[in-house]
Amino acid sequence: SKAGPHAHAASPIHKSLAASASDEQWQGIILKAIRDTMRSTTEEESSIRLLLDDSSTLRPLKPNDDNYQAFTGPKWKPPLSMSSSSIPPALAPLLRGHDEDSTTPYPRYDRCAYCTKPAKHQCARCKIVKYCSRDPCQSMHWKKVHRTSCTKAHPFSLWRSLQGNDGFWISPEECSALQSALSIALQQKKQDNSHHRKNENVHVLQCFEAYFAVVAELGGCFVL
């Protein structure tokens, strides 16, 4: 089985950007590195720990793609906006093309789920599906689709959200914090292994450190 964060579906490189890990790697390498960083005492690391433990805001879950049928077709398929020279080396093996058919929706979470115009409002329950107006767009979308697929946002901390693969939203700021935590872990591992054979766990850390750095710029991700 798979566990770990996958790219925000509205990112410029869409599903082509995804970092995955086995359950063992996710728990034993990535989360362990983040947990170890949480125990540190420097000012930068303490701020990461506070962010990881904060459960004061409601956390959205990944909405069902049925909510975004208005974004179906090649018109909405995001182009690969990164040149091969700008792709972090650790992510290069994870970038692969996808040949989705014409029925694949390409959600744009910053736009109205009903008419695709720029959004001004969001669903008060799920906190992520957005609309340009309460009426008619939100009202019509609720009756046709969202009523049966709306999932209530939960007051989960970032740390708790990382424990499973429930599809919780990770904000750009949180992605930056995770990238910083893994960067600190990588620096420590490089020091520990300076006179030894390169640790096989370093590659997994490098992939996710690079991944979180990229998705922080692309608008966040979901934990899937």
PDB file of C-alpha atoms in Angstrom:
ATOM      1  CA  SER A   1       0.000   0.000   0.000  1.00  0.00           C
ATOM      2  CA  LYS A   2       0.972   3.634  -0.443  1.00  0.00           C
ATOM      3  CA  ALA A   3       1.151   6.405   2.114  1.00  0.00           C
ATOM      4  CA  GLY A   4       2.453   9.923   1.789  1.00  0.00           C
ATOM      5  CA  PRO A   5       1.607  13.252   0.182  1.00  0.00           C
ATOM      6  CA  HIS A   6       0.685  13.605  -3.463  1.00  0.00           C
ATOM      7  CA  ALA A   7       0.592  16.801  -5.462  1.00  0.00           C
ATOM      8  CA  HIS A   8      -2.200  19.349  -5.225  1.00  0.00           C
ATOM      9  CA  ALA A   9      -4.386  18.493  -8.253  1.00  0.00           C
ATOM     10  CA  ALA A  10      -4.529  22.186  -9.214  1.00  0.00           C
ATOM     11  CA  SER A  11      -0.780  22.606  -9.426  1.00  0.00           C
ATOM     12  CA  PRO A  12       0.767  23.603 -12.769  1.00  0.00           C
ATOM     13  CA  ILE A  13       2.225  20.127 -13.183  1.00  0.00           C
ATOM     14  CA  HIS A  14      -0.869  18.332 -11.897  1.00  0.00           C
ATOM     15  CA  LYS A  15      -0.585  14.575 -11.364  1.00  0.00           C
ATOM     16  CA  SER A  16       2.856  14.387 -12.957  1.00  0.00           C
ATOM     17  CA  LEU A  17       4.301  15.627  -9.666  1.00  0.00           C
ATOM     18  CA  ALA A  18       3.855  13.111  -6.880  1.00  0.00           C
ATOM     19  CA  ALA A  19       6.121  11.736  -4.203  1.00  0.00           C
ATOM     20  CA  SER A  20       5.173   8.363  -2.744  1.00  0.00           C
ATOM     21  CA  ALA A  21       6.521   6.132  -0.028  1.00  0.00           C
ATOM     22  CA  SER A  22       5.630   2.752   1.361  1.00  0.00           C
ATOM     23  CA  ASP A  23       3.976   2.686   4.777  1.00  0.00           C
ATOM     24  CA  GLU A  24       7.277   1.565   6.279  1.00  0.00           C
ATOM     25  CA  GLN A  25       9.242   4.385   4.620  1.00  0.00           C
ATOM     26  CA  TRP A  26       6.642   7.032   5.490  1.00  0.00           C
ATOM     27  CA  GLN A  27       6.471   6.044   9.169  1.00  0.00           C
ATOM     28  CA  GLY A  28      10.080   4.986   9.685  1.00  0.00           C
ATOM     29  CA  ILE A  29      11.932   7.602   7.656  1.00  0.00           C
ATOM     30  CA  ILE A  30       9.840  10.705   6.876  1.00  0.00           C
ATOM     31  CA  LEU A  31       7.732  10.963  10.036  1.00  0.00           C
ATOM     32  CA  LYS A  32      10.656   9.908  12.226  1.00  0.00           C
ATOM     33  CA  ALA A  33      12.772  12.700  10.740  1.00  0.00           C
ATOM     34  CA  ILE A  34       9.985  15.224  11.322  1.00  0.00           C
ATOM     35  CA  ARG A  35       9.410  13.958  14.879  1.00  0.00           C
ATOM     36  CA  ASP A  36      13.120  14.169  15.684  1.00  0.00           C
ATOM     37  CA  THR A  37      13.171  17.754  14.437  1.00  0.00           C
ATOM     38  CA  MET A  38      10.187  18.544  16.677  1.00  0.00           C
ATOM     39  CA  ARG A  39      12.270  17.588  19.708  1.00  0.00           C
ATOM     40  CA  SER A  40      14.965  20.125  18.866  1.00  0.00           C
ATOM     41  CA  THR A  41      15.239  23.452  20.628  1.00  0.00           C
ATOM     42  CA  THR A  42      16.567  26.003  18.133  1.00  0.00           C
ATOM     43  CA  GLU A  43      14.320  28.950  17.281  1.00  0.00           C
ATOM     44  CA  GLU A  44      13.672  27.762  13.707  1.00  0.00           C
ATOM     45  CA  GLU A  45      12.901  24.209  14.784  1.00  0.00           C
ATOM     46  CA  SER A  46      10.658  25.353  17.639  1.00  0.00           C
ATOM     47  CA  SER A  47       8.519  27.296  15.157  1.00  0.00           C
ATOM     48  CA  ILE A  48       8.179  24.137  13.072  1.00  0.00           C
ATOM     49  CA  ARG A  49       7.068  22.214  16.166  1.00  0.00           C
ATOM     50  CA  LEU A  50       4.404  24.814  16.997  1.00  0.00           C
ATOM     51  CA  LEU A  51       3.029  24.638  13.460  1.00  0.00           C
ATOM     52  CA  LEU A  52       2.938  20.846  13.523  1.00  0.00           C
ATOM     53  CA  ASP A  53       0.966  20.812  16.782  1.00  0.00           C
ATOM     54  CA  ASP A  54      -1.499  23.605  15.977  1.00  0.00           C
ATOM     55  CA  SER A  55      -5.069  22.274  15.764  1.00  0.00           C
ATOM     56  CA  SER A  56      -6.857  25.602  16.051  1.00  0.00           C
ATOM     57  CA  THR A  57      -8.131  25.709  12.464  1.00  0.00           C
ATOM     58  CA  LEU A  58     -10.420  23.380  10.538  1.00  0.00           C
ATOM     59  CA  ARG A  59      -8.559  21.215   8.006  1.00  0.00           C
ATOM     60  CA  PRO A  60     -10.271  20.398   4.681  1.00  0.00           C
ATOM     61  CA  LEU A  61     -10.177  16.995   3.050  1.00  0.00           C
ATOM     62  CA  LYS A  62      -9.661  16.380  -0.647  1.00  0.00           C
ATOM     63  CA  PRO A  63     -13.045  16.842  -2.350  1.00  0.00           C
ATOM     64  CA  ASN A  64     -14.424  14.234  -4.703  1.00  0.00           C
ATOM     65  CA  ASP A  65     -13.587  14.990  -8.329  1.00  0.00           C
ATOM     66  CA  ASP A  66     -17.311  14.754  -9.125  1.00  0.00           C
ATOM     67  CA  ASN A  67     -17.477  18.301  -7.754  1.00  0.00           C
ATOM     68  CA  TYR A  68     -15.277  19.528 -10.600  1.00  0.00           C
ATOM     69  CA  GLN A  69     -16.858  18.178 -13.782  1.00  0.00           C
ATOM     70  CA  ALA A  70     -16.912  21.761 -15.095  1.00  0.00           C
ATOM     71  CA  PHE A  71     -13.130  21.488 -15.362  1.00  0.00           C
ATOM     72  CA  THR A  72     -13.167  18.477 -17.693  1.00  0.00           C
ATOM     73  CA  GLY A  73     -11.233  18.457 -20.959  1.00  0.00           C
ATOM     74  CA  PRO A  74      -7.888  19.596 -22.376  1.00  0.00           C
ATOM     75  CA  LYS A  75      -8.741  23.269 -21.844  1.00  0.00           C
ATOM     76  CA  TRP A  76      -8.165  22.802 -18.112  1.00  0.00           C
ATOM     77  CA  LYS A  77      -5.212  20.435 -18.217  1.00  0.00           C
ATOM     78  CA  PRO A  78      -2.295  22.332 -16.660  1.00  0.00           C
ATOM     79  CA  PRO A  79       0.834  22.459 -18.826  1.00  0.00           C
ATOM     80  CA  LEU A  80       4.161  21.239 -17.505  1.00  0.00           C
ATOM     81  CA  SER A  81       5.487  24.624 -16.457  1.00  0.00           C
ATOM     82  CA  MET A  82       8.899  23.491 -15.233  1.00  0.00           C
ATOM     83  CA  SER A  83      11.740  23.000 -17.676  1.00  0.00           C
ATOM     84  CA  SER A  84      13.822  19.855 -17.266  1.00  0.00           C
ATOM     85  CA  SER A  85      16.738  21.974 -16.063  1.00  0.00           C
ATOM     86  CA  SER A  86      14.696  23.484 -13.212  1.00  0.00           C
ATOM     87  CA  ILE A  87      13.295  20.210 -11.858  1.00  0.00           C
ATOM     88  CA  PRO A  88      15.042  19.242  -8.602  1.00  0.00           C
ATOM     89  CA  PRO A  89      17.201  16.162  -9.290  1.00  0.00           C
ATOM     90  CA  ALA A  90      15.590  14.256  -6.434  1.00  0.00           C
ATOM     91  CA  LEU A  91      12.178  14.684  -8.079  1.00  0.00           C
ATOM     92  CA  ALA A  92      13.186  13.899 -11.659  1.00  0.00           C
ATOM     93  CA  PRO A  93      12.503  10.125 -11.357  1.00  0.00           C
ATOM     94  CA  LEU A  94       9.012  10.893 -10.043  1.00  0.00           C
ATOM     95  CA  LEU A  95       7.964  13.073 -12.983  1.00  0.00           C
ATOM     96  CA  ARG A  96       6.101  11.006 -15.529  1.00  0.00           C
ATOM     97  CA  GLY A  97       3.544  11.840 -18.170  1.00  0.00           C
ATOM     98  CA  HIS A  98      -0.087  10.825 -17.837  1.00  0.00           C
ATOM     99  CA  ASP A  99      -2.494  10.209 -20.700  1.00  0.00           C
ATOM    100  CA  GLU A 100      -5.791  11.019 -19.039  1.00  0.00           C
ATOM    101  CA  ASP A 101      -8.850  10.751 -21.250  1.00  0.00           C
ATOM    102  CA  SER A 102     -11.309  13.510 -22.071  1.00  0.00           C
ATOM    103  CA  THR A 103     -13.443  12.715 -19.003  1.00  0.00           C
ATOM    104  CA  THR A 104     -10.688  13.506 -16.498  1.00  0.00           C
ATOM    105  CA  PRO A 105     -11.466  16.608 -14.397  1.00  0.00           C
ATOM    106  CA  TYR A 106      -8.645  19.009 -13.568  1.00  0.00           C
ATOM    107  CA  PRO A 107      -9.859  20.776 -10.406  1.00  0.00           C
ATOM    108  CA  ARG A 108      -9.036  24.419  -9.874  1.00  0.00           C
ATOM    109  CA  TYR A 109      -9.626  25.011  -6.183  1.00  0.00           C
ATOM    110  CA  ASP A 110      -9.387  28.777  -6.548  1.00  0.00           C
ATOM    111  CA  ARG A 111     -12.323  28.879  -9.005  1.00  0.00           C
ATOM    112  CA  CYS A 112     -16.067  28.364  -8.836  1.00  0.00           C
ATOM    113  CA  ALA A 113     -16.789  24.625  -8.935  1.00  0.00           C
ATOM    114  CA  TYR A 114     -20.019  25.271 -10.841  1.00  0.00           C
ATOM    115  CA  CYS A 115     -19.172  27.844 -13.529  1.00  0.00           C
ATOM    116  CA  THR A 116     -15.316  28.056 -13.330  1.00  0.00           C
ATOM    117  CA  LYS A 117     -15.209  31.823 -12.686  1.00  0.00           C
ATOM    118  CA  PRO A 118     -12.829  33.185 -10.010  1.00  0.00           C
ATOM    119  CA  ALA A 119     -14.229  32.244  -6.595  1.00  0.00           C
ATOM    120  CA  LYS A 120     -15.335  34.599  -3.812  1.00  0.00           C
ATOM    121  CA  HIS A 121     -16.984  32.188  -1.354  1.00  0.00           C
ATOM    122  CA  GLN A 122     -16.307  28.714   0.000  1.00  0.00           C
ATOM    123  CA  CYS A 123     -18.509  25.978   1.381  1.00  0.00           C
ATOM    124  CA  ALA A 124     -18.862  26.611   5.114  1.00  0.00           C
ATOM    125  CA  ARG A 125     -18.822  22.876   5.844  1.00  0.00           C
ATOM    126  CA  CYS A 126     -15.919  21.453   3.818  1.00  0.00           C
ATOM    127  CA  LYS A 127     -13.894  24.690   3.691  1.00  0.00           C
ATOM    128  CA  ILE A 128     -12.393  23.957   0.270  1.00  0.00           C
ATOM    129  CA  VAL A 129     -14.981  23.843  -2.559  1.00  0.00           C
ATOM    130  CA  LYS A 130     -15.453  27.439  -3.716  1.00  0.00           C
ATOM    131  CA  TYR A 131     -17.988  29.467  -5.674  1.00  0.00           C
ATOM    132  CA  CYS A 132     -18.291  32.848  -7.372  1.00  0.00           C
ATOM    133  CA  SER A 133     -21.740  33.443  -5.835  1.00  0.00           C
ATOM    134  CA  ARG A 134     -24.112  32.023  -3.247  1.00  0.00           C
ATOM    135  CA  ASP A 135     -26.909  32.035  -5.787  1.00  0.00           C
ATOM    136  CA  PRO A 136     -27.188  30.587  -8.322  1.00  0.00           C
ATOM    137  CA  CYS A 137     -23.820  28.741  -8.406  1.00  0.00           C
ATOM    138  CA  GLN A 138     -23.438  27.416  -4.850  1.00  0.00           C
ATOM    139  CA  SER A 139     -27.151  26.697  -4.575  1.00  0.00           C
ATOM    140  CA  MET A 140     -27.283  24.792  -7.868  1.00  0.00           C
ATOM    141  CA  HIS A 141     -24.037  22.919  -7.239  1.00  0.00           C
ATOM    142  CA  TRP A 142     -25.258  21.852  -3.791  1.00  0.00           C
ATOM    143  CA  LYS A 143     -28.469  20.424  -5.228  1.00  0.00           C
ATOM    144  CA  LYS A 144     -26.770  18.624  -8.142  1.00  0.00           C
ATOM    145  CA  VAL A 145     -23.506  17.369  -6.645  1.00  0.00           C
ATOM    146  CA  HIS A 146     -22.101  18.757  -3.443  1.00  0.00           C
ATOM    147  CA  ARG A 147     -24.943  17.739  -1.121  1.00  0.00           C
ATOM    148  CA  THR A 148     -23.913  14.056  -1.389  1.00  0.00           C
ATOM    149  CA  SER A 149     -20.128  14.533  -1.425  1.00  0.00           C
ATOM    150  CA  CYS A 150     -19.460  17.380   1.021  1.00  0.00           C
ATOM    151  CA  THR A 151     -17.089  16.228   3.776  1.00  0.00           C
ATOM    152  CA  LYS A 152     -16.866  18.309   6.928  1.00  0.00           C
ATOM    153  CA  ALA A 153     -13.480  19.855   7.697  1.00  0.00           C
ATOM    154  CA  HIS A 154     -11.850  18.632  10.922  1.00  0.00           C
ATOM    155  CA  PRO A 155      -9.740  20.466  13.537  1.00  0.00           C
ATOM    156  CA  PHE A 156      -6.715  18.228  13.020  1.00  0.00           C
ATOM    157  CA  SER A 157      -3.148  19.334  13.601  1.00  0.00           C
ATOM    158  CA  LEU A 158      -0.616  18.936  10.827  1.00  0.00           C
ATOM    159  CA  TRP A 159       1.151  16.186  12.789  1.00  0.00           C
ATOM    160  CA  ARG A 160      -2.078  14.211  13.237  1.00  0.00           C
ATOM    161  CA  SER A 161      -2.937  14.677   9.562  1.00  0.00           C
ATOM    162  CA  LEU A 162       0.391  13.161   8.532  1.00  0.00           C
ATOM    163  CA  GLN A 163      -0.311   9.928  10.426  1.00  0.00           C
ATOM    164  CA  GLY A 164      -2.691   8.511   7.815  1.00  0.00           C
ATOM    165  CA  ASN A 165      -3.748   8.843   4.195  1.00  0.00           C
ATOM    166  CA  ASP A 166      -7.180  10.400   4.662  1.00  0.00           C
ATOM    167  CA  GLY A 167      -6.664  13.181   2.121  1.00  0.00           C
ATOM    168  CA  PHE A 168      -6.176  16.103   4.498  1.00  0.00           C
ATOM    169  CA  TRP A 169      -5.142  19.462   3.048  1.00  0.00           C
ATOM    170  CA  ILE A 170      -1.604  20.696   3.774  1.00  0.00           C
ATOM    171  CA  SER A 171      -1.171  24.437   3.260  1.00  0.00           C
ATOM    172  CA  PRO A 172       1.790  26.058   1.465  1.00  0.00           C
ATOM    173  CA  GLU A 173       3.092  27.355   4.812  1.00  0.00           C
ATOM    174  CA  GLU A 174       2.930  23.868   6.285  1.00  0.00           C
ATOM    175  CA  CYS A 175       4.687  22.420   3.236  1.00  0.00           C
ATOM    176  CA  SER A 176       7.491  24.935   3.779  1.00  0.00           C
ATOM    177  CA  ALA A 177       7.760  23.875   7.430  1.00  0.00           C
ATOM    178  CA  LEU A 178       7.939  20.206   6.460  1.00  0.00           C
ATOM    179  CA  GLN A 179      10.598  21.001   3.877  1.00  0.00           C
ATOM    180  CA  SER A 180      12.605  22.810   6.559  1.00  0.00           C
ATOM    181  CA  ALA A 181      12.268  19.889   8.968  1.00  0.00           C
ATOM    182  CA  LEU A 182      13.471  17.404   6.366  1.00  0.00           C
ATOM    183  CA  SER A 183      16.291  19.731   5.345  1.00  0.00           C
ATOM    184  CA  ILE A 184      17.492  19.773   8.960  1.00  0.00           C
ATOM    185  CA  ALA A 185      17.244  15.972   9.076  1.00  0.00           C
ATOM    186  CA  LEU A 186      19.246  15.673   5.859  1.00  0.00           C
ATOM    187  CA  GLN A 187      22.002  17.911   7.195  1.00  0.00           C
ATOM    188  CA  GLN A 188      22.241  15.755  10.298  1.00  0.00           C
ATOM    189  CA  LYS A 189      22.358  12.537   8.286  1.00  0.00           C
ATOM    190  CA  LYS A 190      25.100  13.912   6.056  1.00  0.00           C
ATOM    191  CA  GLN A 191      27.151  14.700   9.155  1.00  0.00           C
ATOM    192  CA  ASP A 192      26.482  11.279  10.670  1.00  0.00           C
ATOM    193  CA  ASN A 193      27.418   9.478   7.453  1.00  0.00           C
ATOM    194  CA  SER A 194      30.384  11.649   6.481  1.00  0.00           C
ATOM    195  CA  HIS A 195      32.780   8.775   7.051  1.00  0.00           C
ATOM    196  CA  HIS A 196      30.454   5.919   6.223  1.00  0.00           C
ATOM    197  CA  ARG A 197      28.641   4.428   3.256  1.00  0.00           C
ATOM    198  CA  LYS A 198      25.746   6.664   2.180  1.00  0.00           C
ATOM    199  CA  ASN A 199      22.602   5.778   4.068  1.00  0.00           C
ATOM    200  CA  GLU A 200      19.861   4.374   1.819  1.00  0.00           C
ATOM    201  CA  ASN A 201      17.281   6.453   3.697  1.00  0.00           C
ATOM    202  CA  VAL A 202      18.868   9.679   2.480  1.00  0.00           C
ATOM    203  CA  HIS A 203      17.350   9.276  -0.997  1.00  0.00           C
ATOM    204  CA  VAL A 204      13.804   9.071   0.424  1.00  0.00           C
ATOM    205  CA  LEU A 205      14.434  12.163   2.542  1.00  0.00           C
ATOM    206  CA  GLN A 206      15.842  14.023  -0.473  1.00  0.00           C
ATOM    207  CA  CYS A 207      12.771  13.199  -2.579  1.00  0.00           C
ATOM    208  CA  PHE A 208      10.312  14.501  -0.001  1.00  0.00           C
ATOM    209  CA  GLU A 209      12.446  17.504   0.935  1.00  0.00           C
ATOM    210  CA  ALA A 210      12.470  18.515  -2.741  1.00  0.00           C
ATOM    211  CA  TYR A 211       8.781  17.653  -3.096  1.00  0.00           C
ATOM    212  CA  PHE A 212       7.625  19.867  -0.228  1.00  0.00           C
ATOM    213  CA  ALA A 213       9.818  22.708  -1.508  1.00  0.00           C
ATOM    214  CA  VAL A 214       8.053  22.549  -4.887  1.00  0.00           C
ATOM    215  CA  VAL A 215       4.449  22.127  -3.696  1.00  0.00           C
ATOM    216  CA  ALA A 216       4.903  24.993  -1.245  1.00  0.00           C
ATOM    217  CA  GLU A 217       5.259  27.187  -4.347  1.00  0.00           C
ATOM    218  CA  LEU A 218       2.408  25.457  -6.190  1.00  0.00           C
ATOM    219  CA  GLY A 219      -0.294  25.951  -3.550  1.00  0.00           C
ATOM    220  CA  GLY A 220      -0.006  23.024  -1.127  1.00  0.00           C
ATOM    221  CA  CYS A 221      -0.952  19.350  -1.328  1.00  0.00           C
ATOM    222  CA  PHE A 222      -3.136  16.606   0.122  1.00  0.00           C
ATOM    223  CA  VAL A 223      -1.943  13.684   2.243  1.00  0.00           C
ATOM    224  CA  LEU A 224      -3.077  10.605   0.298  1.00  0.00           C
TER     225      LEU A 224
END
